[in-house]
Tab-separated table of C-alpha atoms and ligand atoms in Angstrom:
chain	number	residue	atom	x	y	z
A	705	MET	CA	-131.333	-27.304	17.783
A	706	VAL	CA	-129.671	-26.213	14.280
A	707	GLY	CA	-132.135	-24.595	13.645
A	708	LEU	CA	-132.814	-22.355	16.341
A	709	MET	CA	-128.410	-21.820	16.398
A	710	ALA	CA	-128.640	-20.814	12.280
A	711	GLY	CA	-131.311	-18.224	13.282
A	712	CYS	CA	-129.451	-16.865	16.114
A	713	LEU	CA	-126.441	-16.794	13.641
A	714	ALA	CA	-128.480	-15.196	10.935
A	715	LEU	CA	-129.695	-12.651	13.711
A	716	LEU	CA	-126.462	-11.536	14.831
A	717	LEU	CA	-125.230	-11.167	11.079
A	718	ALA	CA	-128.355	-8.772	11.348
A	719	MET	CA	-127.471	-6.489	13.138
A	720	ARG	CA	-124.451	-6.052	12.643
A	721	SER	CA	-125.253	-4.991	8.841
A	722	MET	CA	-127.018	-1.957	10.497
A	723	VAL	CA	-124.851	-1.268	12.409
A	724	VAL	CA	-122.287	-0.925	10.202
A	725	ALA	CA	-125.412	1.040	7.836
A	726	MET	CA	-125.001	3.321	10.731
A	727	ILE	CA	-121.962	3.938	11.018
A	728	VAL	CA	-121.725	4.070	7.552
A	729	ALA	CA	-124.588	6.771	7.716
A	730	VAL	CA	-122.783	8.514	10.030
A	731	GLY	CA	-119.538	8.740	8.661
A	732	ALA	CA	-120.932	9.962	5.409
A	733	GLY	CA	-122.856	11.918	6.487
A	734	ARG	CA	-120.674	14.409	8.575
A	735	PRO	CA	-117.196	13.281	8.268
A	736	ARG	CA	-116.232	17.034	8.744
A	737	HIS	CA	-117.972	17.169	11.829
A	738	LEU	CA	-115.911	14.560	13.492
A	739	PRO	CA	-113.110	16.414	15.038
A	740	ASP	CA	-110.879	14.372	15.724
A	741	ARG	CA	-111.476	11.933	11.838
A	742	THR	CA	-111.169	14.864	10.007
A	743	PHE	CA	-107.493	16.216	11.676
A	744	ARG	CA	-105.849	13.048	11.198
A	745	LEU	CA	-107.447	13.179	7.846
A	746	ASP	CA	-105.100	16.126	6.837
A	747	PHE	CA	-101.893	15.162	9.426
A	748	HIS	CA	-101.757	12.625	7.008
A	749	THR	CA	-101.836	14.535	4.082
A	750	LYS	CA	-99.916	17.182	5.473
A	751	ARG	CA	-96.637	14.460	6.345
A	752	ALA	CA	-97.481	12.927	2.633
A	753	ASN	CA	-96.807	16.684	0.980
A	754	LEU	CA	-93.899	16.772	3.071
A	755	ARG	CA	-92.595	13.575	2.743
A	756	ALA	CA	-93.041	13.978	-1.835
A	757	MET	CA	-90.808	17.134	-1.029
A	758	ILE	CA	-88.213	16.380	1.232
A	759	TYR	CA	-88.077	13.360	1.975
A	760	SER	CA	-88.612	11.881	-1.108
A	761	SER	CA	-84.788	13.250	-3.359
A	762	ASP	CA	-82.438	14.950	-3.145
A	763	THR	CA	-82.654	16.807	-5.281
A	764	THR	CA	-86.571	17.766	-4.645
A	765	CYS	CA	-85.443	18.383	-1.554
A	766	PHE	CA	-82.633	20.745	-2.402
A	767	ASN	CA	-84.709	21.994	-5.356
A	768	GLN	CA	-87.998	23.379	-2.460
A	769	ILE	CA	-85.259	24.213	0.241
A	770	ARG	CA	-81.350	24.455	-0.914
A	771	MET	CA	-80.019	21.716	1.493
A	772	TYR	CA	-79.839	17.827	0.709
A	773	ARG	CA	-81.861	15.449	3.768
A	774	ALA	CA	-79.108	14.601	6.125
A	775	THR	CA	-78.172	18.274	6.516
A	776	PHE	CA	-81.927	18.892	7.116
A	777	ASP	CA	-82.276	16.656	9.771
A	778	LYS	CA	-79.210	17.754	10.830
A	779	LEU	CA	-80.541	21.649	11.331
A	780	CYS	CA	-83.991	20.156	12.848
A	781	HIS	CA	-81.851	18.207	14.896
A	782	MET	CA	-80.545	21.421	16.474
A	783	LEU	CA	-82.856	23.558	16.339
A	784	ASP	CA	-84.701	20.859	18.415
A	785	THR	CA	-81.778	20.086	21.418
A	786	ILE	CA	-80.167	23.329	21.012
A	787	GLY	CA	-82.686	25.972	19.527
A	788	GLY	CA	-85.479	25.111	20.933
A	789	LEU	CA	-87.964	24.431	17.790
A	790	ARG	CA	-90.417	21.968	20.566
A	791	ALA	CA	-93.174	19.705	17.637
A	792	THR	CA	-96.836	20.738	18.440
A	793	ARG	CA	-99.986	19.112	18.157
A	794	HIS	CA	-101.017	20.823	14.889
A	795	MET	CA	-96.447	20.819	13.762
A	796	LEU	CA	-93.955	18.875	14.181
A	797	VAL	CA	-90.246	20.305	14.176
A	798	ASP	CA	-89.589	19.219	10.427
A	799	GLU	CA	-93.016	20.703	9.068
A	800	GLN	CA	-92.488	24.327	10.740
A	801	VAL	CA	-88.073	24.115	9.699
A	802	ALA	CA	-89.283	22.699	5.732
A	803	MET	CA	-91.429	25.824	5.133
A	804	PHE	CA	-89.366	28.456	7.358
A	805	LEU	CA	-86.803	27.228	4.840
A	806	HIS	CA	-89.206	26.822	1.452
A	807	ILE	CA	-90.068	31.224	1.926
A	808	LEU	CA	-85.979	31.984	2.717
A	809	ALA	CA	-84.949	29.738	-0.242
A	810	HIS	CA	-87.998	31.358	-3.108
A	811	HIS	CA	-89.709	33.794	-1.221
A	812	VAL	CA	-93.050	33.533	-2.409
A	813	LYS	CA	-96.251	35.145	-0.508
A	814	ASN	CA	-97.428	34.344	2.316
A	815	ARG	CA	-100.429	32.942	0.245
A	816	VAL	CA	-98.906	30.234	-2.251
A	817	ILE	CA	-96.971	28.867	0.899
A	818	GLN	CA	-100.449	28.525	2.240
A	819	PHE	CA	-101.611	26.848	0.209
A	820	GLU	CA	-98.517	24.519	-0.424
A	821	PHE	CA	-98.561	22.828	3.385
A	822	GLY	CA	-102.029	23.405	3.548
A	823	ARG	CA	-101.602	26.177	6.731
A	824	SER	CA	-103.400	29.384	7.139
A	825	GLY	CA	-101.124	32.800	6.394
A	826	GLU	CA	-101.285	33.037	10.855
A	827	THR	CA	-100.488	29.739	11.337
A	828	ILE	CA	-97.686	30.857	9.158
A	829	SER	CA	-96.372	33.350	9.779
A	830	ARG	CA	-96.474	32.182	13.427
A	831	TYR	CA	-93.783	29.809	12.638
A	832	PHE	CA	-91.865	31.584	10.961
A	833	LYS	CA	-90.873	33.116	13.592
A	834	LEU	CA	-91.048	30.572	15.707
A	835	VAL	CA	-87.999	29.102	14.110
A	836	LEU	CA	-85.601	32.014	12.894
A	837	ASN	CA	-85.578	32.749	16.958
A	838	ALA	CA	-84.735	29.269	17.158
A	839	THR	CA	-82.053	29.171	14.834
A	840	ILE	CA	-80.181	32.822	15.907
A	841	ARG	CA	-80.120	30.946	18.957
A	842	LEU	CA	-77.771	29.133	17.052
A	843	GLN	CA	-76.240	31.762	16.438
A	844	SER	CA	-72.981	30.611	18.636
A	845	LEU	CA	-72.443	27.231	17.930
A	846	LEU	CA	-72.618	27.872	13.652
A	847	LEU	CA	-70.639	31.174	13.529
A	848	LYS	CA	-66.710	29.945	11.948
A	849	LYS	CA	-64.210	30.693	15.110
A	850	PRO	CA	-61.484	32.948	13.309
A	851	GLU	CA	-58.670	31.191	12.812
A	852	ALA	CA	-55.038	33.208	11.475
A	853	ILE	CA	-53.273	32.579	8.451
A	854	PRO	CA	-49.541	29.695	9.502
A	855	GLU	CA	-46.564	31.510	8.865
A	856	ASP	CA	-46.583	27.708	7.353
A	857	SER	CA	-49.244	28.516	4.855
A	858	ASN	CA	-49.058	27.615	1.631
A	859	ASP	CA	-52.852	28.423	-0.164
A	860	HIS	CA	-51.522	30.421	-2.974
A	861	ARG	CA	-53.772	33.236	-2.174
A	862	TRP	CA	-53.574	33.602	1.395
A	863	LYS	CA	-49.827	32.411	2.366
A	864	TRP	CA	-49.115	36.444	1.403
A	865	PHE	CA	-51.249	37.198	4.787
A	866	LYS	CA	-49.644	35.847	8.034
A	867	GLY	CA	-52.016	36.063	11.025
A	868	CYS	CA	-54.854	37.405	8.243
A	869	LEU	CA	-58.577	36.159	9.968
A	870	GLY	CA	-60.685	36.362	6.781
A	871	ALA	CA	-62.273	39.311	4.770
A	872	LEU	CA	-64.119	42.535	5.833
A	873	ASP	CA	-67.135	44.071	3.112
A	874	GLY	CA	-70.124	46.363	3.638
A	875	THR	CA	-73.115	45.069	0.931
A	876	HIS	CA	-75.916	45.857	0.151
A	877	ILE	CA	-79.732	44.136	0.763
A	878	ARG	CA	-82.824	45.032	-0.651
A	879	VAL	CA	-85.182	46.130	1.880
A	880	GLN	CA	-88.883	47.612	2.827
A	881	VAL	CA	-89.612	50.004	4.937
A	882	PRO	CA	-92.060	52.409	5.678
A	883	ALA	CA	-92.887	55.107	3.568
A	884	ALA	CA	-91.733	57.479	6.501
A	885	HIS	CA	-88.700	55.541	6.440
A	886	LYS	CA	-86.967	55.479	2.820
A	887	GLY	CA	-85.115	58.483	2.775
A	888	ARG	CA	-82.762	57.023	5.786
A	889	TYR	CA	-82.584	54.265	3.651
A	890	ARG	CA	-82.609	54.438	-0.436
A	891	ASN	CA	-78.819	54.692	-1.581
A	892	ARG	CA	-77.235	56.366	-4.269
A	893	LYS	CA	-78.320	54.031	-7.531
A	894	GLY	CA	-82.167	54.862	-5.407
A	895	ASP	CA	-83.179	51.630	-3.640
A	896	ILE	CA	-84.058	50.973	-0.768
A	897	THR	CA	-81.186	49.466	1.073
A	898	THR	CA	-79.596	47.741	4.268
A	899	ASN	CA	-76.356	48.501	4.492
A	900	VAL	CA	-74.224	44.053	5.909
A	901	LEU	CA	-71.714	44.504	7.381
A	902	ARG	CA	-69.960	40.379	6.774
A	903	VAL	CA	-67.214	39.724	7.644
A	904	CYS	CA	-65.641	35.639	5.231
A	905	SER	CA	-62.631	33.106	6.841
A	906	PRO	CA	-60.593	31.942	4.189
A	907	ASP	CA	-62.338	29.343	3.346
A	908	GLY	CA	-65.559	30.686	2.440
A	909	GLN	CA	-67.795	31.001	6.648
A	910	PHE	CA	-69.295	33.177	8.040
A	911	ILE	CA	-67.728	35.508	11.343
A	912	PHE	CA	-69.620	37.808	12.012
A	913	VAL	CA	-72.883	40.047	10.412
A	914	PHE	CA	-74.032	42.517	11.794
A	915	PRO	CA	-77.555	43.768	9.573
A	916	GLY	CA	-79.503	46.982	9.655
A	917	TRP	CA	-76.788	50.210	9.083
A	918	GLU	CA	-79.450	51.984	6.495
A	919	ASP	CA	-78.435	52.803	3.533
A	920	SER	CA	-76.837	55.818	4.209
A	921	ALA	CA	-74.768	55.068	6.625
A	922	THR	CA	-71.186	55.045	5.182
A	923	ASP	CA	-68.605	50.829	4.841
A	924	GLY	CA	-66.823	53.812	7.416
A	925	ARG	CA	-69.711	54.235	9.964
A	926	VAL	CA	-71.089	50.568	10.326
A	927	LEU	CA	-67.319	49.446	11.012
A	928	ARG	CA	-66.850	51.357	14.250
A	929	ASP	CA	-70.779	50.874	15.023
A	930	ALA	CA	-69.492	47.251	15.035
A	931	THR	CA	-66.428	46.778	16.453
A	932	THR	CA	-67.813	49.413	19.826
A	933	ARG	CA	-70.470	47.710	20.584
A	934	PRO	CA	-70.346	44.741	23.000
A	935	HIS	CA	-70.196	41.566	21.660
A	936	GLY	CA	-68.894	43.448	18.563
A	937	LEU	CA	-66.257	42.560	15.886
A	938	GLN	CA	-62.720	42.080	17.761
A	939	VAL	CA	-59.653	41.999	16.111
A	940	PRO	CA	-56.903	40.412	18.112
A	941	LEU	CA	-53.345	42.496	18.015
A	942	GLY	CA	-51.353	40.810	14.862
A	943	ASN	CA	-54.089	39.751	13.245
A	944	TYR	CA	-56.374	42.005	10.585
A	945	TYR	CA	-59.334	40.938	8.255
A	946	LEU	CA	-58.550	41.959	4.491
A	947	VAL	CA	-60.891	45.465	3.804
A	948	ASP	CA	-61.483	47.347	0.151
A	949	ALA	CA	-60.585	50.344	-0.701
A	950	GLY	CA	-63.894	51.638	0.589
A	951	TYR	CA	-62.014	51.756	3.465
A	952	SER	CA	-58.882	53.123	5.249
A	953	ASN	CA	-55.861	50.668	6.740
A	954	CYS	CA	-55.788	50.720	9.717
A	955	GLN	CA	-54.233	48.670	13.006
A	956	GLY	CA	-56.409	45.384	12.303
A	957	PHE	CA	-57.534	46.530	8.629
A	958	LEU	CA	-55.569	45.988	6.219
A	959	ALA	CA	-56.741	48.158	2.602
A	960	PRO	CA	-55.494	48.005	-0.573
A	961	TYR	CA	-53.467	51.312	-2.537
A	962	ARG	CA	-55.265	53.599	-3.276
A	963	GLY	CA	-55.900	54.780	-7.374
A	964	GLN	CA	-54.301	51.534	-8.632
A	965	ARG	CA	-55.195	47.969	-10.610
A	966	TYR	CA	-57.130	46.534	-8.440
A	967	HIS	CA	-60.240	43.942	-9.575
A	968	LEU	CA	-59.404	40.654	-11.146
A	969	ASN	CA	-60.495	41.706	-14.106
A	970	ASP	CA	-57.230	43.982	-14.680
A	971	TRP	CA	-55.450	41.365	-14.459
A	972	ARG	CA	-56.606	39.041	-16.290
A	973	GLN	CA	-56.235	40.877	-19.868
A	974	GLY	CA	-52.123	38.592	-18.782
A	975	HIS	CA	-51.226	42.613	-17.756
A	976	GLN	CA	-48.412	41.939	-14.520
A	977	PRO	CA	-48.024	44.274	-11.659
A	978	GLN	CA	-45.170	47.197	-12.654
A	979	THR	CA	-44.555	47.471	-9.482
A	980	ALA	CA	-44.398	46.345	-5.977
A	981	HIS	CA	-48.320	48.457	-4.445
A	982	GLU	CA	-49.943	46.467	-7.958
A	983	CYS	CA	-48.388	43.800	-7.226
A	984	PHE	CA	-50.413	43.498	-3.491
A	985	ASN	CA	-53.319	44.438	-4.917
A	986	MET	CA	-53.213	41.588	-7.023
A	987	ARG	CA	-52.775	39.641	-4.484
A	988	HIS	CA	-55.163	41.425	-2.237
A	989	SER	CA	-58.210	40.939	-4.597
A	990	ALA	CA	-57.863	37.445	-5.062
A	991	ALA	CA	-57.261	37.005	-1.489
A	992	ARG	CA	-60.505	39.503	-1.107
A	993	ASN	CA	-62.412	37.702	-3.887
A	994	VAL	CA	-63.281	35.003	-1.920
A	995	ILE	CA	-66.354	36.976	-0.665
A	996	GLU	CA	-66.974	38.396	-2.861
A	997	ARG	CA	-68.215	34.367	-3.871
A	998	CYS	CA	-69.432	33.554	-0.439
A	999	PHE	CA	-71.729	36.488	-0.213
A	1000	GLY	CA	-72.748	35.376	-4.524
A	1001	ILE	CA	-73.425	31.644	-2.661
A	1002	LEU	CA	-75.273	33.410	-0.372
A	1003	LYS	CA	-77.877	34.971	-2.692
A	1004	LEU	CA	-78.611	31.889	-4.896
A	1005	ARG	CA	-79.171	30.341	-1.938
A	1006	TRP	CA	-81.996	32.773	-0.537
A	1007	ALA	CA	-84.321	34.658	-2.515
A	1008	ILE	CA	-85.805	36.539	-0.301
A	1009	LEU	CA	-82.053	37.899	0.111
A	1010	ARG	CA	-82.704	39.416	-3.769
A	1011	SER	CA	-85.730	41.228	-4.078
A	1012	PRO	CA	-87.158	43.215	-1.747
A	1013	SER	CA	-89.079	41.542	1.472
A	1014	PHE	CA	-92.007	41.436	1.551
A	1015	TYR	CA	-90.910	41.683	5.835
A	1016	PRO	CA	-91.223	44.716	8.260
A	1017	VAL	CA	-86.907	45.609	9.001
A	1018	ARG	CA	-86.690	44.353	12.545
A	1019	LEU	CA	-87.815	40.577	11.364
A	1020	GLN	CA	-85.042	41.496	7.695
A	1021	ASN	CA	-82.477	42.349	10.125
A	1022	ARG	CA	-83.021	38.605	11.414
A	1023	TYR	CA	-83.461	36.022	9.173
A	1024	ILE	CA	-80.600	38.397	7.086
A	1025	VAL	CA	-78.547	37.096	10.025
A	1026	ALA	CA	-80.653	33.738	10.046
A	1027	CYS	CA	-79.634	32.901	5.962
A	1028	CYS	CA	-75.343	32.745	7.047
A	1029	LEU	CA	-75.842	30.365	10.357
A	1030	LEU	CA	-77.552	28.449	7.364
A	1031	HIS	CA	-75.448	28.982	5.123
A	1032	ASN	CA	-72.218	28.038	7.221
A	1033	LEU	CA	-74.034	24.822	7.665
A	1034	ILE	CA	-74.636	23.975	3.947
A	1035	ARG	CA	-70.951	24.544	3.089
A	1036	PRO	CA	-68.712	22.442	5.803
A	1037	GLU	CA	-65.432	22.962	3.638
A	1038	GLY	CA	-64.525	21.305	0.864
A	1039	VAL	CA	-68.141	20.199	0.271
A	1040	GLN	CA	-68.844	20.717	-3.051
A	1041	ASP	CA	-72.308	22.656	-3.446
A	1042	PRO	CA	-74.321	22.794	-6.907
A	1043	LEU	CA	-74.255	26.340	-7.044
A	1044	ASP	CA	-71.044	26.008	-7.525
A	1045	GLU	CA	-71.746	26.654	-11.177
A	1046	GLN	CA	-73.907	28.216	-11.438
A	1047	LEU	CA	-71.661	30.959	-9.792
A	1048	GLU	CA	-69.181	31.094	-12.726
A	1049	SER	CA	-72.421	33.023	-14.659
A	1050	PHE	CA	-74.156	35.077	-11.618
A	1051	ASP	CA	-73.301	39.338	-11.742
A	1052	ILE	CA	-71.716	39.704	-8.568
A	1053	GLU	CA	-71.938	43.189	-7.934
A	1054	PRO	CA	-69.266	45.635	-7.777
A	1055	ALA	CA	-67.257	46.591	-4.736
A	1056	THR	CA	-67.452	50.055	-2.879
A	1057	ASP	CA	-66.488	52.923	-5.670
A	1058	GLU	CA	-63.097	53.900	-5.084
A	1059	ASN	CA	-64.738	57.542	-4.187
A	1060	THR	CA	-66.030	57.401	-1.330
A	1061	PRO	CA	-63.149	58.087	1.148
A	1062	ILE	CA	-64.214	56.394	3.925
A	1063	VAL	CA	-62.167	57.122	7.607
A	1064	PRO	CA	-63.917	54.712	10.253
A	1065	LEU	CA	-60.503	53.830	12.585
A	1066	GLU	CA	-57.146	55.950	13.120
A	1067	THR	CA	-54.549	55.052	10.770
A	1068	THR	CA	-51.332	54.891	11.937
A	1069	ASP	CA	-48.106	54.394	10.815
A	1070	VAL	CA	-46.593	51.726	12.125
A	1071	TRP	CA	-49.355	50.487	9.643
A	1072	THR	CA	-48.833	51.774	6.855
A	1073	ASN	CA	-45.650	50.676	6.972
A	1074	TYR	CA	-46.584	47.012	7.944
A	1075	ARG	CA	-48.933	47.177	4.288
A	1076	GLU	CA	-45.336	48.195	3.161
A	1077	GLN	CA	-43.567	45.897	3.835
A	1078	ILE	CA	-45.625	43.432	2.548
A	1079	ALA	CA	-45.837	44.485	-0.318
A	1080	ASN	CA	-42.519	44.937	-0.845
A	1081	GLU	CA	-41.224	40.764	0.431
A	1082	MET	CA	-44.285	40.132	-2.747
A	1083	PHE	CA	-42.883	41.697	-5.953
A	1084	ALA	CA	-39.102	40.287	-4.426
A	1085	ASP	CA	-40.719	37.712	-4.726
A	1086	PHE	CA	-43.490	38.227	-8.032
A	1087	VAL	CA	-39.696	39.612	-9.704
A	1088	ALA	CA	-37.844	36.370	-8.790
A	1089	GLN	CA	-40.032	34.177	-10.140
A	1090	ARG	CA	-40.603	35.626	-13.799
B	2531	NAG	C1	-88.268	36.274	18.368
B	2531	NAG	O1	-87.223	36.778	19.481
B	2531	NAG	C2	-88.093	38.873	19.309
B	2531	NAG	C3	-86.203	39.138	20.231
B	2531	NAG	O2	-85.271	39.091	20.689
B	2531	NAG	C4	-88.451	38.707	20.318
B	2531	NAG	O3	-88.822	40.611	19.670
B	2531	NAG	C5	-89.795	38.165	19.555
B	2531	NAG	O4	-91.143	37.895	20.585
B	2531	NAG	C6	-89.160	36.169	19.576
B	2531	NAG	N1	-89.890	35.884	19.050
B	2531	NAG	C7	-91.177	34.983	19.029
B	2531	NAG	C8	-92.615	34.109	18.374
B	2531	NAG	O5	-90.437	34.103	19.786
């Protein structure tokens, strides 16, 4: 009896090892042809890569996608719930978003991303567009709602400009266009660029971004277009934006006096304003500097804005907007950003040169007098403090 049981056991054991051997043989012989097995392994390798890139530490996360992990989580959540971005069988939302941000942050070629994320070129560009569109859908949420400088403001840079909503400026971003269209996009320096109108709040958040003008378009023309189109830039009566000397001083847009000292550097050498107009320009320049910083930080963060892109113009216009929206998400008021320090050594582009007279909208006596009044108040205060 015992012998029989031992025999059965031996037989069972033998059968088991045979089955195991068969499985091993099948597995070893053609592991790549077991579709669901390969997929799962692959999937886990990709998740592991993503964990190393994003979730292992804030420092690596910032280096890879220019934001900390908490912001990344928040962004993924918003894109999922509001932007309508969906996980697919092949890629979860966080990997789609990480890939998109990595492209904006480093502006590497599709080929490099293929290697880093283990995806095909076609997959990468398909998901890039999906995440881009989802990001643009967050626009009304992420764009800053303008708030006027209050009567009782004690911000040393902004208190002079009661009712002001922020600063407005045109800037150039290098783009790639088909040879046939190059002429239209060539700027005076010979670069192929697009003219982007941007509007920032006093705390350095984007209120409005309007890209996509051929560079040969003047700042004034771009502004006129931006203010007249539906859903364009609105400036309520009694409010205004600071603009540079490239624009004319007219209702809703407060410009510095032409032909006077203006740039911050002019004042750093200990020069003191001698007239009300100089005083006005000094204060104007100090406040408007926020927009230069804002764009400086933006370009530092997203390498894709620093060199001619590999993408067609229509897509470029959309991702320029996306970069600005992400900027607002990453930089809520008062948060320290590692890029602030780098900015000090970053060469901020010079403002529009003064020799291009632009008359976008009508200048009026009322508005001219309004500027004169502010200038006189400033100078009276300046003299009193001296
Ligand atoms: C993204 O949006 C643009 C413009 O609305 C549209 O033409 C394009 O088909 C969309 N792309 C995807 C992948 O949804």
